[in-house]
CSV table of C-alpha atoms in Angstrom, one decimal:
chain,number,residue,atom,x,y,z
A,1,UNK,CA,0.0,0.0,0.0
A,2,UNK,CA,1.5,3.1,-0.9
A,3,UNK,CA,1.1,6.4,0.3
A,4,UNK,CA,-1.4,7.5,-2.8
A,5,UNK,CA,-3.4,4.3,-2.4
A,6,UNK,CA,-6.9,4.2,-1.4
A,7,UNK,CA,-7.1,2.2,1.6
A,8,UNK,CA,-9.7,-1.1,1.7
A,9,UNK,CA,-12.3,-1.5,4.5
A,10,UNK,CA,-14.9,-3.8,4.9
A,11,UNK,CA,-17.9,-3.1,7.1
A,12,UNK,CA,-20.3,-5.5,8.6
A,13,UNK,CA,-24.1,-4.9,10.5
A,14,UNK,CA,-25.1,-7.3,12.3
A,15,UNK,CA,-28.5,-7.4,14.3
A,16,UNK,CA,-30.2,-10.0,16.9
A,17,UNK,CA,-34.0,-9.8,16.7
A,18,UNK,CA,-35.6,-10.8,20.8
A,19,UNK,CA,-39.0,-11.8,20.8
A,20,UNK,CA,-41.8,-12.7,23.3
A,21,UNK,CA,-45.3,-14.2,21.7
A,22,UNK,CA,-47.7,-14.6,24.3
A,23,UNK,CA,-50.9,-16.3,23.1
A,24,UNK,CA,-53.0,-14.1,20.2
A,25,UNK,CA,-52.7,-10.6,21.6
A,26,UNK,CA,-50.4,-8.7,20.0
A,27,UNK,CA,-50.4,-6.1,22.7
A,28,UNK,CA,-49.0,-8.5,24.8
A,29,UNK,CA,-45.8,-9.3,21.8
A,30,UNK,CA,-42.5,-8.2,23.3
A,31,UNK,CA,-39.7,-7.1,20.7
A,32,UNK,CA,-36.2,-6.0,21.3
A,33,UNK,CA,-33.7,-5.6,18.5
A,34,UNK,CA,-29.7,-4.3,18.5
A,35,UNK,CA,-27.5,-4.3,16.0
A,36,UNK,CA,-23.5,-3.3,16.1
A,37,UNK,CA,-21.2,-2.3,12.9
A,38,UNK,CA,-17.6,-3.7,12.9
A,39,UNK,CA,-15.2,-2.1,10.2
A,40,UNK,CA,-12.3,-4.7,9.2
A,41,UNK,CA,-9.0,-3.4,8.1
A,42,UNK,CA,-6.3,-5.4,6.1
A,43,UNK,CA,-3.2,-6.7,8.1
A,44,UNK,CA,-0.9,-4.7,6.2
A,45,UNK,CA,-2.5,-1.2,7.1
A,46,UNK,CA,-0.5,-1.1,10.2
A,47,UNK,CA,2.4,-0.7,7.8
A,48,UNK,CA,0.9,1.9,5.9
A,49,UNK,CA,-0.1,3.8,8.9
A,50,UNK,CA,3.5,3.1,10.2
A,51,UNK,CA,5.0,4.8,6.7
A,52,UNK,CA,1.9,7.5,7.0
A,53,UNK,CA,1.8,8.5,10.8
A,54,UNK,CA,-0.7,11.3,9.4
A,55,UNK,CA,-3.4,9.7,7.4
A,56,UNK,CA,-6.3,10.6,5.9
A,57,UNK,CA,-9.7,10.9,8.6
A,58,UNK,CA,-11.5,7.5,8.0
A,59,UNK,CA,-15.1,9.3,8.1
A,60,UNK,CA,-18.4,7.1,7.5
A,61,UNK,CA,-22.3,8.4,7.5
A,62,UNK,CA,-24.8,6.0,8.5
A,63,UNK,CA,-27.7,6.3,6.2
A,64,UNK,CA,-31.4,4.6,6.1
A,65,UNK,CA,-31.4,4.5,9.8
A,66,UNK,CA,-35.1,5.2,10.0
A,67,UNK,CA,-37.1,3.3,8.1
A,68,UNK,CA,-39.9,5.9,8.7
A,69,UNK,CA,-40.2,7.9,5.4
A,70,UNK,CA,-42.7,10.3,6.8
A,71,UNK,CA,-39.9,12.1,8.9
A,72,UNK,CA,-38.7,15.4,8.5
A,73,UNK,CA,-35.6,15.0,9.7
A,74,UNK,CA,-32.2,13.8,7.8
A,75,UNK,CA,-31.9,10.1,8.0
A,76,UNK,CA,-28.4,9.8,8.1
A,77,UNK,CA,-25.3,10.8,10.5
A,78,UNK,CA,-21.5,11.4,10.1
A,79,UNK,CA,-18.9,9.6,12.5
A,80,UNK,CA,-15.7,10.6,12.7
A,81,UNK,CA,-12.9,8.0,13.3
A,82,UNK,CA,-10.3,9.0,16.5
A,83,UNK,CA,-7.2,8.3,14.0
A,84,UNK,CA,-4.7,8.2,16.5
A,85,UNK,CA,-6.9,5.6,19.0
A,86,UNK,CA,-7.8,3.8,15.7
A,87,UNK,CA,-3.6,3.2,14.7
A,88,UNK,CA,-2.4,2.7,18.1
A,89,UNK,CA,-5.3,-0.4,18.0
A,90,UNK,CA,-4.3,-1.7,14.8
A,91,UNK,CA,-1.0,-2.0,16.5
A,92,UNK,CA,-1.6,-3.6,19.3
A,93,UNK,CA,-3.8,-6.2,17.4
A,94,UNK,CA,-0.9,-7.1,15.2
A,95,UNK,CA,1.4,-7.4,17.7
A,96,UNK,CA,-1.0,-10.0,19.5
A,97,UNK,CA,-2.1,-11.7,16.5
A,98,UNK,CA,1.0,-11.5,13.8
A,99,UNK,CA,-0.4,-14.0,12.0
A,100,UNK,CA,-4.4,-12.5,11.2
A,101,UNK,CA,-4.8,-11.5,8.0
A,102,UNK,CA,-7.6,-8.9,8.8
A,103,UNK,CA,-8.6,-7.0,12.0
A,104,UNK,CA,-12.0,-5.9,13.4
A,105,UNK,CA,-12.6,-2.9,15.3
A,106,UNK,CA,-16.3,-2.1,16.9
A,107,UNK,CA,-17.6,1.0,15.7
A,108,UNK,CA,-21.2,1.3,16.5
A,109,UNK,CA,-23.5,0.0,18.8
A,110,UNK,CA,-27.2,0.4,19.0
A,111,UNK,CA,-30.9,-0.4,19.1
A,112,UNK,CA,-33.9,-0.3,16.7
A,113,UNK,CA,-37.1,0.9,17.1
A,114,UNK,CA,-39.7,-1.8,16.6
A,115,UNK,CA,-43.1,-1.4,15.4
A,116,UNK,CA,-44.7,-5.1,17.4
A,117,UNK,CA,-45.7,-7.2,15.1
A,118,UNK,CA,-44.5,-5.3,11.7
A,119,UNK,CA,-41.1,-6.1,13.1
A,120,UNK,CA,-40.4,-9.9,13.8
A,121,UNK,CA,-39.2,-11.7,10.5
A,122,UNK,CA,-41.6,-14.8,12.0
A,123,UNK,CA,-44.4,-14.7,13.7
A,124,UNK,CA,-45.7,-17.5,15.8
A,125,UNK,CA,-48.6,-19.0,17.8
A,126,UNK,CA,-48.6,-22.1,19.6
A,127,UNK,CA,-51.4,-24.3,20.8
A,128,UNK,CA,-52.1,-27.1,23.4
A,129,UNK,CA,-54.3,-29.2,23.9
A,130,UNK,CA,-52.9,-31.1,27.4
A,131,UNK,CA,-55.3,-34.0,29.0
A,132,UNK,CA,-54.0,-37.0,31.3
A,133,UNK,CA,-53.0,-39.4,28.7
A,134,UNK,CA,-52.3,-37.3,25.2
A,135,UNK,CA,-50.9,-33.4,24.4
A,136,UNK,CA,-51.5,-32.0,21.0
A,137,UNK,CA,-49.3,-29.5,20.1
A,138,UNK,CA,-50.2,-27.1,17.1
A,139,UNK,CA,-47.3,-24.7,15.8
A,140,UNK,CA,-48.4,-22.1,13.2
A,141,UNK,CA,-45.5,-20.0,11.7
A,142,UNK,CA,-45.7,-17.0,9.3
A,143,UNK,CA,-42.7,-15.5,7.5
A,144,UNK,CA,-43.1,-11.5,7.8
A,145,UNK,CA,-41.0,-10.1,4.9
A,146,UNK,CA,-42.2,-6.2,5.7
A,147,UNK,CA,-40.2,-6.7,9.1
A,148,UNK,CA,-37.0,-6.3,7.0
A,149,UNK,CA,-35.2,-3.8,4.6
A,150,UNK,CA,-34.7,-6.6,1.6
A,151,UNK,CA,-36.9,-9.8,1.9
A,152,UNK,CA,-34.4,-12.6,2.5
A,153,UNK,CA,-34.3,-16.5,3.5
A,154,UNK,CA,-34.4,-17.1,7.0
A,155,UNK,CA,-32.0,-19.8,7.4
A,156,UNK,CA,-31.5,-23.2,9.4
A,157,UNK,CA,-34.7,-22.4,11.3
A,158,UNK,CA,-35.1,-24.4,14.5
A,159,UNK,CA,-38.4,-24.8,16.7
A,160,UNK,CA,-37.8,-26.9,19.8
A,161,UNK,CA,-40.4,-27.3,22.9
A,162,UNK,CA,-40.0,-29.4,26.2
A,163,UNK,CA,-42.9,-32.0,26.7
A,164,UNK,CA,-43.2,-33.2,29.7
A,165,UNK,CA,-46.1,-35.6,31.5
A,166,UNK,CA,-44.0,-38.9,30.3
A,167,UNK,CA,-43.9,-39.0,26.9
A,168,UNK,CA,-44.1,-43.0,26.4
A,169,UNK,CA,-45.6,-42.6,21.9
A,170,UNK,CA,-45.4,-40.4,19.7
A,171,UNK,CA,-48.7,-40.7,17.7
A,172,UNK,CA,-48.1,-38.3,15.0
A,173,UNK,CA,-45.7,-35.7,13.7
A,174,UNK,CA,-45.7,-33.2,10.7
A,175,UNK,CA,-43.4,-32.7,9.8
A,176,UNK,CA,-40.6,-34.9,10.8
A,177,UNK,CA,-39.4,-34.3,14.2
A,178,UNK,CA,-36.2,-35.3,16.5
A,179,UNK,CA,-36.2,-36.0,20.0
A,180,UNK,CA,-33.5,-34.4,22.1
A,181,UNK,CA,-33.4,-36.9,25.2
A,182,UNK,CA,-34.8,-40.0,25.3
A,183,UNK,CA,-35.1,-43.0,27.9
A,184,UNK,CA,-32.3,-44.2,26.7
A,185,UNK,CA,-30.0,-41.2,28.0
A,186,UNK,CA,-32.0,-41.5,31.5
A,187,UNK,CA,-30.9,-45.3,31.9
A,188,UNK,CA,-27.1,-43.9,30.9
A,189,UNK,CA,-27.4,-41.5,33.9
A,190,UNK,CA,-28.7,-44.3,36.4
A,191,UNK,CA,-25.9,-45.9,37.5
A,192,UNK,CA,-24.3,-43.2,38.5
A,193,UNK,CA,-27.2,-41.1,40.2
A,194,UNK,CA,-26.3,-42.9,43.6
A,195,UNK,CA,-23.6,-40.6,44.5
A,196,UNK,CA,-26.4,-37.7,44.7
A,197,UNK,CA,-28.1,-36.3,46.8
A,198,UNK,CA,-32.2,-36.6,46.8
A,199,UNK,CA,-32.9,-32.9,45.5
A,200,UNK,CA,-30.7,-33.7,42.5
A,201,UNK,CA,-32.0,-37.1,41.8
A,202,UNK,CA,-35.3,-35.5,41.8
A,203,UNK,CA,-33.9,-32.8,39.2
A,204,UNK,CA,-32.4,-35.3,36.9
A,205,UNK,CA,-35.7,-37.3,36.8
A,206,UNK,CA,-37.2,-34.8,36.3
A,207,UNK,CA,-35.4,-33.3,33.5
A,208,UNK,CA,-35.1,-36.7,31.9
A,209,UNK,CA,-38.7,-36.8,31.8
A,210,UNK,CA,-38.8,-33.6,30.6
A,211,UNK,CA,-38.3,-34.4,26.5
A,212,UNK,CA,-38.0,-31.7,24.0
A,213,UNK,CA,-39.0,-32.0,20.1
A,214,UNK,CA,-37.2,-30.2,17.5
A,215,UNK,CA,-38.2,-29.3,14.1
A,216,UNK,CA,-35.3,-28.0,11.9
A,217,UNK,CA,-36.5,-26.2,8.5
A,218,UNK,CA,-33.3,-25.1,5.9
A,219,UNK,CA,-35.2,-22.2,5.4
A,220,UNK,CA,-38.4,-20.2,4.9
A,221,UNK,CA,-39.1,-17.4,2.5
A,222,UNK,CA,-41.8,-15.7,0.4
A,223,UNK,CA,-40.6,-19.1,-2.1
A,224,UNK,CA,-41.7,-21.7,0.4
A,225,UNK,CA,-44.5,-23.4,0.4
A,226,UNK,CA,-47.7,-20.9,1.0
A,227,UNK,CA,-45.6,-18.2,0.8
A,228,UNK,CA,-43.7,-19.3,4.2
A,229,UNK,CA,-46.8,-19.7,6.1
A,230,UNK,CA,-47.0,-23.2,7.6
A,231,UNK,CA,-48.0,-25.6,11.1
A,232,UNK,CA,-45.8,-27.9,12.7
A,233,UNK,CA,-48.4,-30.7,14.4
A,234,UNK,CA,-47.8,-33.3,17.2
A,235,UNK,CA,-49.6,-36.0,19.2
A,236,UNK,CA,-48.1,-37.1,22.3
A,237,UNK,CA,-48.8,-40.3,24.1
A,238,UNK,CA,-48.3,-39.8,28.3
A,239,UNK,CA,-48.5,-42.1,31.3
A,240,UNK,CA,-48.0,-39.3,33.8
A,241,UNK,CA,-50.3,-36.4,31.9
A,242,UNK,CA,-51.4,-33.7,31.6
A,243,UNK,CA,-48.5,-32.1,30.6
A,244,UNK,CA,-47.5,-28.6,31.1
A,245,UNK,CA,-47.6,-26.1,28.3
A,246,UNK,CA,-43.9,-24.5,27.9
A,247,UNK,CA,-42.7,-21.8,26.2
A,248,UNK,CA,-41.6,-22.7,22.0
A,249,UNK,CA,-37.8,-21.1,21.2
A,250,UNK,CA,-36.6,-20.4,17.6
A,251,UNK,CA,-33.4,-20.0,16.0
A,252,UNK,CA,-32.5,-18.9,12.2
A,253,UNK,CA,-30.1,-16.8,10.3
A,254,UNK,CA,-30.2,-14.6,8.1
A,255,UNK,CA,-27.7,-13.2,5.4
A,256,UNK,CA,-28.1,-10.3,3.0
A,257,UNK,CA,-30.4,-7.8,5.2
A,258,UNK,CA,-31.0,-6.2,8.1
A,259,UNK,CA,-34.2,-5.2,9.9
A,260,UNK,CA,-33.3,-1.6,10.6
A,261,UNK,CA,-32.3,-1.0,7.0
A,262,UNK,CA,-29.1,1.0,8.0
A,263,UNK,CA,-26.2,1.5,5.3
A,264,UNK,CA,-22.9,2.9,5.0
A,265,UNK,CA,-20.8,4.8,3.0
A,266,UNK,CA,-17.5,6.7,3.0
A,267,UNK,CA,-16.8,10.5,3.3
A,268,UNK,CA,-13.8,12.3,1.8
A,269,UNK,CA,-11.1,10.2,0.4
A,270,UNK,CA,-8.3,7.7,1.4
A,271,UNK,CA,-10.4,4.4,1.5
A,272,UNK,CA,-12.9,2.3,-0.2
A,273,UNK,CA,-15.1,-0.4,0.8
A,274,UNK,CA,-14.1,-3.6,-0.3
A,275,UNK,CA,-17.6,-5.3,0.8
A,276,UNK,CA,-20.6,-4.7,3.1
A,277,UNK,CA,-21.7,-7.4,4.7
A,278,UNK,CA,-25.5,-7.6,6.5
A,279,UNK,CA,-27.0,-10.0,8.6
A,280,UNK,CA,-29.8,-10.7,11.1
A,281,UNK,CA,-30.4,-13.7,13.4
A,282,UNK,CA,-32.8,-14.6,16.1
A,283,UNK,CA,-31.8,-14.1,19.9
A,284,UNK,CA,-34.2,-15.2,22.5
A,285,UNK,CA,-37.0,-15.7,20.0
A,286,UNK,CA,-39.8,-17.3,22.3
A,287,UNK,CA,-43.5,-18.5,22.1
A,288,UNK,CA,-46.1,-19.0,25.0
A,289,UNK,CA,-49.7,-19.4,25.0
C-alpha cells in the first residue's frame, strides 16, 4: 500500500431480533432488536499507517437509519474515526495476532425501534391441547418479509419445545421431528445417580422426563411453500399427563439484510469499501400461550 493508495475497509451490521409471543394478543408481543457495525481493516494497514503516521480521517455516514419515510428529519449521520486511537489499535492487534490477515474494530452500537408485530421476520402462535393421557401441540409460523429492509431466507430455522407428563408414543408428527433426550439417555445417567443427593435425583428425573422436540426447516421465504406460512403438528402419548404447556424457542439466520435497513458509506477520500456485509439472526425468540 502506498502512500497514494486508497485504503480497503470492509464493514459488517449485524443485528439479533428478541422476541416474546404470548398467546394471540399482540399487545401483549415483546420485541427488542440491537444491532453493532464492525469495520475490518487489512493486516498490512498497520504498515501503511507506520509509513503514514498522518493519514487521511476515516469518516463514514450511517444512512437509512429510519425506516420511517414520513420524517422530517435527515436520515443519516456522520462519524468521525479517532485516528490516532484507531492506529495505536491496529498496532496492538498485530502485535498479539502476527499471523491474522484482517482486523476488526467495533464502531457502533445500537438499538432499533420496533413497530410489534410489523417487526419480527416470524411470527408464531402455539397451541395445546394437554389431557391425562395425550398433548397436542399445534405450531403455526408466518414468514413476515415487511419486518426487513430486503426480503431474505431465514435460514437453518429451529423450533424446539420441552414436553413433559412422560412422553411413552409419539402418535403423530408433521413434519418430521427429533427428539433431544430420550429413555435411553436416563438409563445412561442411572448408574451413577447414587452418588447424589435426593434434590438432584429429583432434578435429573425430572429433566429426563422432561423431552424436547425439534423441528429444523433449511429455510423459509416468500418461495416456500404458501408463501412461508406453515404448522408444525404433534400428538403425544403420556403415562403421567397432563403435561404442562412451555414456552416454543426459535433460532435462524439470516444473510443479506437487516431489519433496521441501515447503510454505509465513505466521506472524503483515502479508502474504499471492499464489501458490506449484512446480517440478522434470532436471539431469544420465544412462544407462550
Amino acid at each position: 500500500m502506498g502512500a497514494q493508495d486508497t485504503l480497503p475497509v470492509a464493514a459488517a451490521f449485524t443485528e439479533t431480533v428478541n422476541a416474546y409471543f404470548k398467546g394471540a394478543d399482540t399487545n401483549k408481543l415483546i420485541v427488542k432488536i440491537t444491532g453493532e457495525m464492525v469495520l475490518s481493516f487489512p493486516a498490512g494497514i498497520t504498515r501503511h499507517f507506520s509509513n503514514n503516521p498522518a493519514p487521511a480521517a476515516l469518516t463514514f455516514r450511517i444512512t437509512n437509519y429510519s425506516r420511517d419515510n414520513t420524517q422530517a428529519a435527515p436520515n443519516a449521520k456522520e462519524f468521525w474515526v479517532n485516528m490516532p486511537n484507531l492506529m495505536t489499535h491496529l498496532k496492538k492487534v498485530s502485535e498479539q495476532k502476527p499471523q491474522a490477515t484482517y482486523y476488526n474494530v467495533d464502531m457502533l452500537k445500537y438499538q432499533v425501534s420496533s413497530q410489534g408485530l410489523q417487526s419480527t421476520p416470524l411470527n408464531l402462535a402455539v397451541n395445546w391441547r394437554c389431557d391425562a393421557t395425550s398433548t397436542d401441540l399445534r405450531i403455526d409460523y408466518k414468514y413476515n418479509p415487511e419486518s426487513m429492509a430486503s426480503p431474505v431466507a431465514l435460514n437453518n430455522v429451529q423450533f424446539v419445545i420441552p414436553i413433559d407428563g412422560g412422553v411413552n408414543k409419539l402418535q403423530a408428527v408433521l413434519p418430521t421431528a427429533v427428539w433431544l433426550f430420550s429413555q435411553t439417555d436416563f438409563k445412561a445417567v442411572q448408574s451413577h445417580i447414587y452418588f447424589c443427593t435426593k434434590f438432584i435425583i429429583d432434578n435429573i428425573i425430572s429433566e429426563c422426563r422432561t423431552q424436547r422436540i425439534l423441528w429444523k426447516i433449511p429455510d423459509i421465504s416468500q418461495k416456500s411453500e404458501n408463501g412461508g406460512v406453515g404448522s408444525l403438528l404433534a400428538r403425544f402419548q403420556l403415562t403421567e399427563g397432563p403435561s404442562k404447556p412451555a414456552p416454543l424457542a426459535v433460532q435462524f439466520t439470516s444473510e443479506g439484510s437487516t431489519l433496521s435497513g441501515c447503510d454505509i458509506e465513505l466521506v472524503g477520500g483515502g479508502y474504499r469499501f471492499s464489501l458490506v456485509k449484512k446480517r440478522f439472526a434470532a436471539g431469544k425468540y420465544l412462544a407462550d400461550v
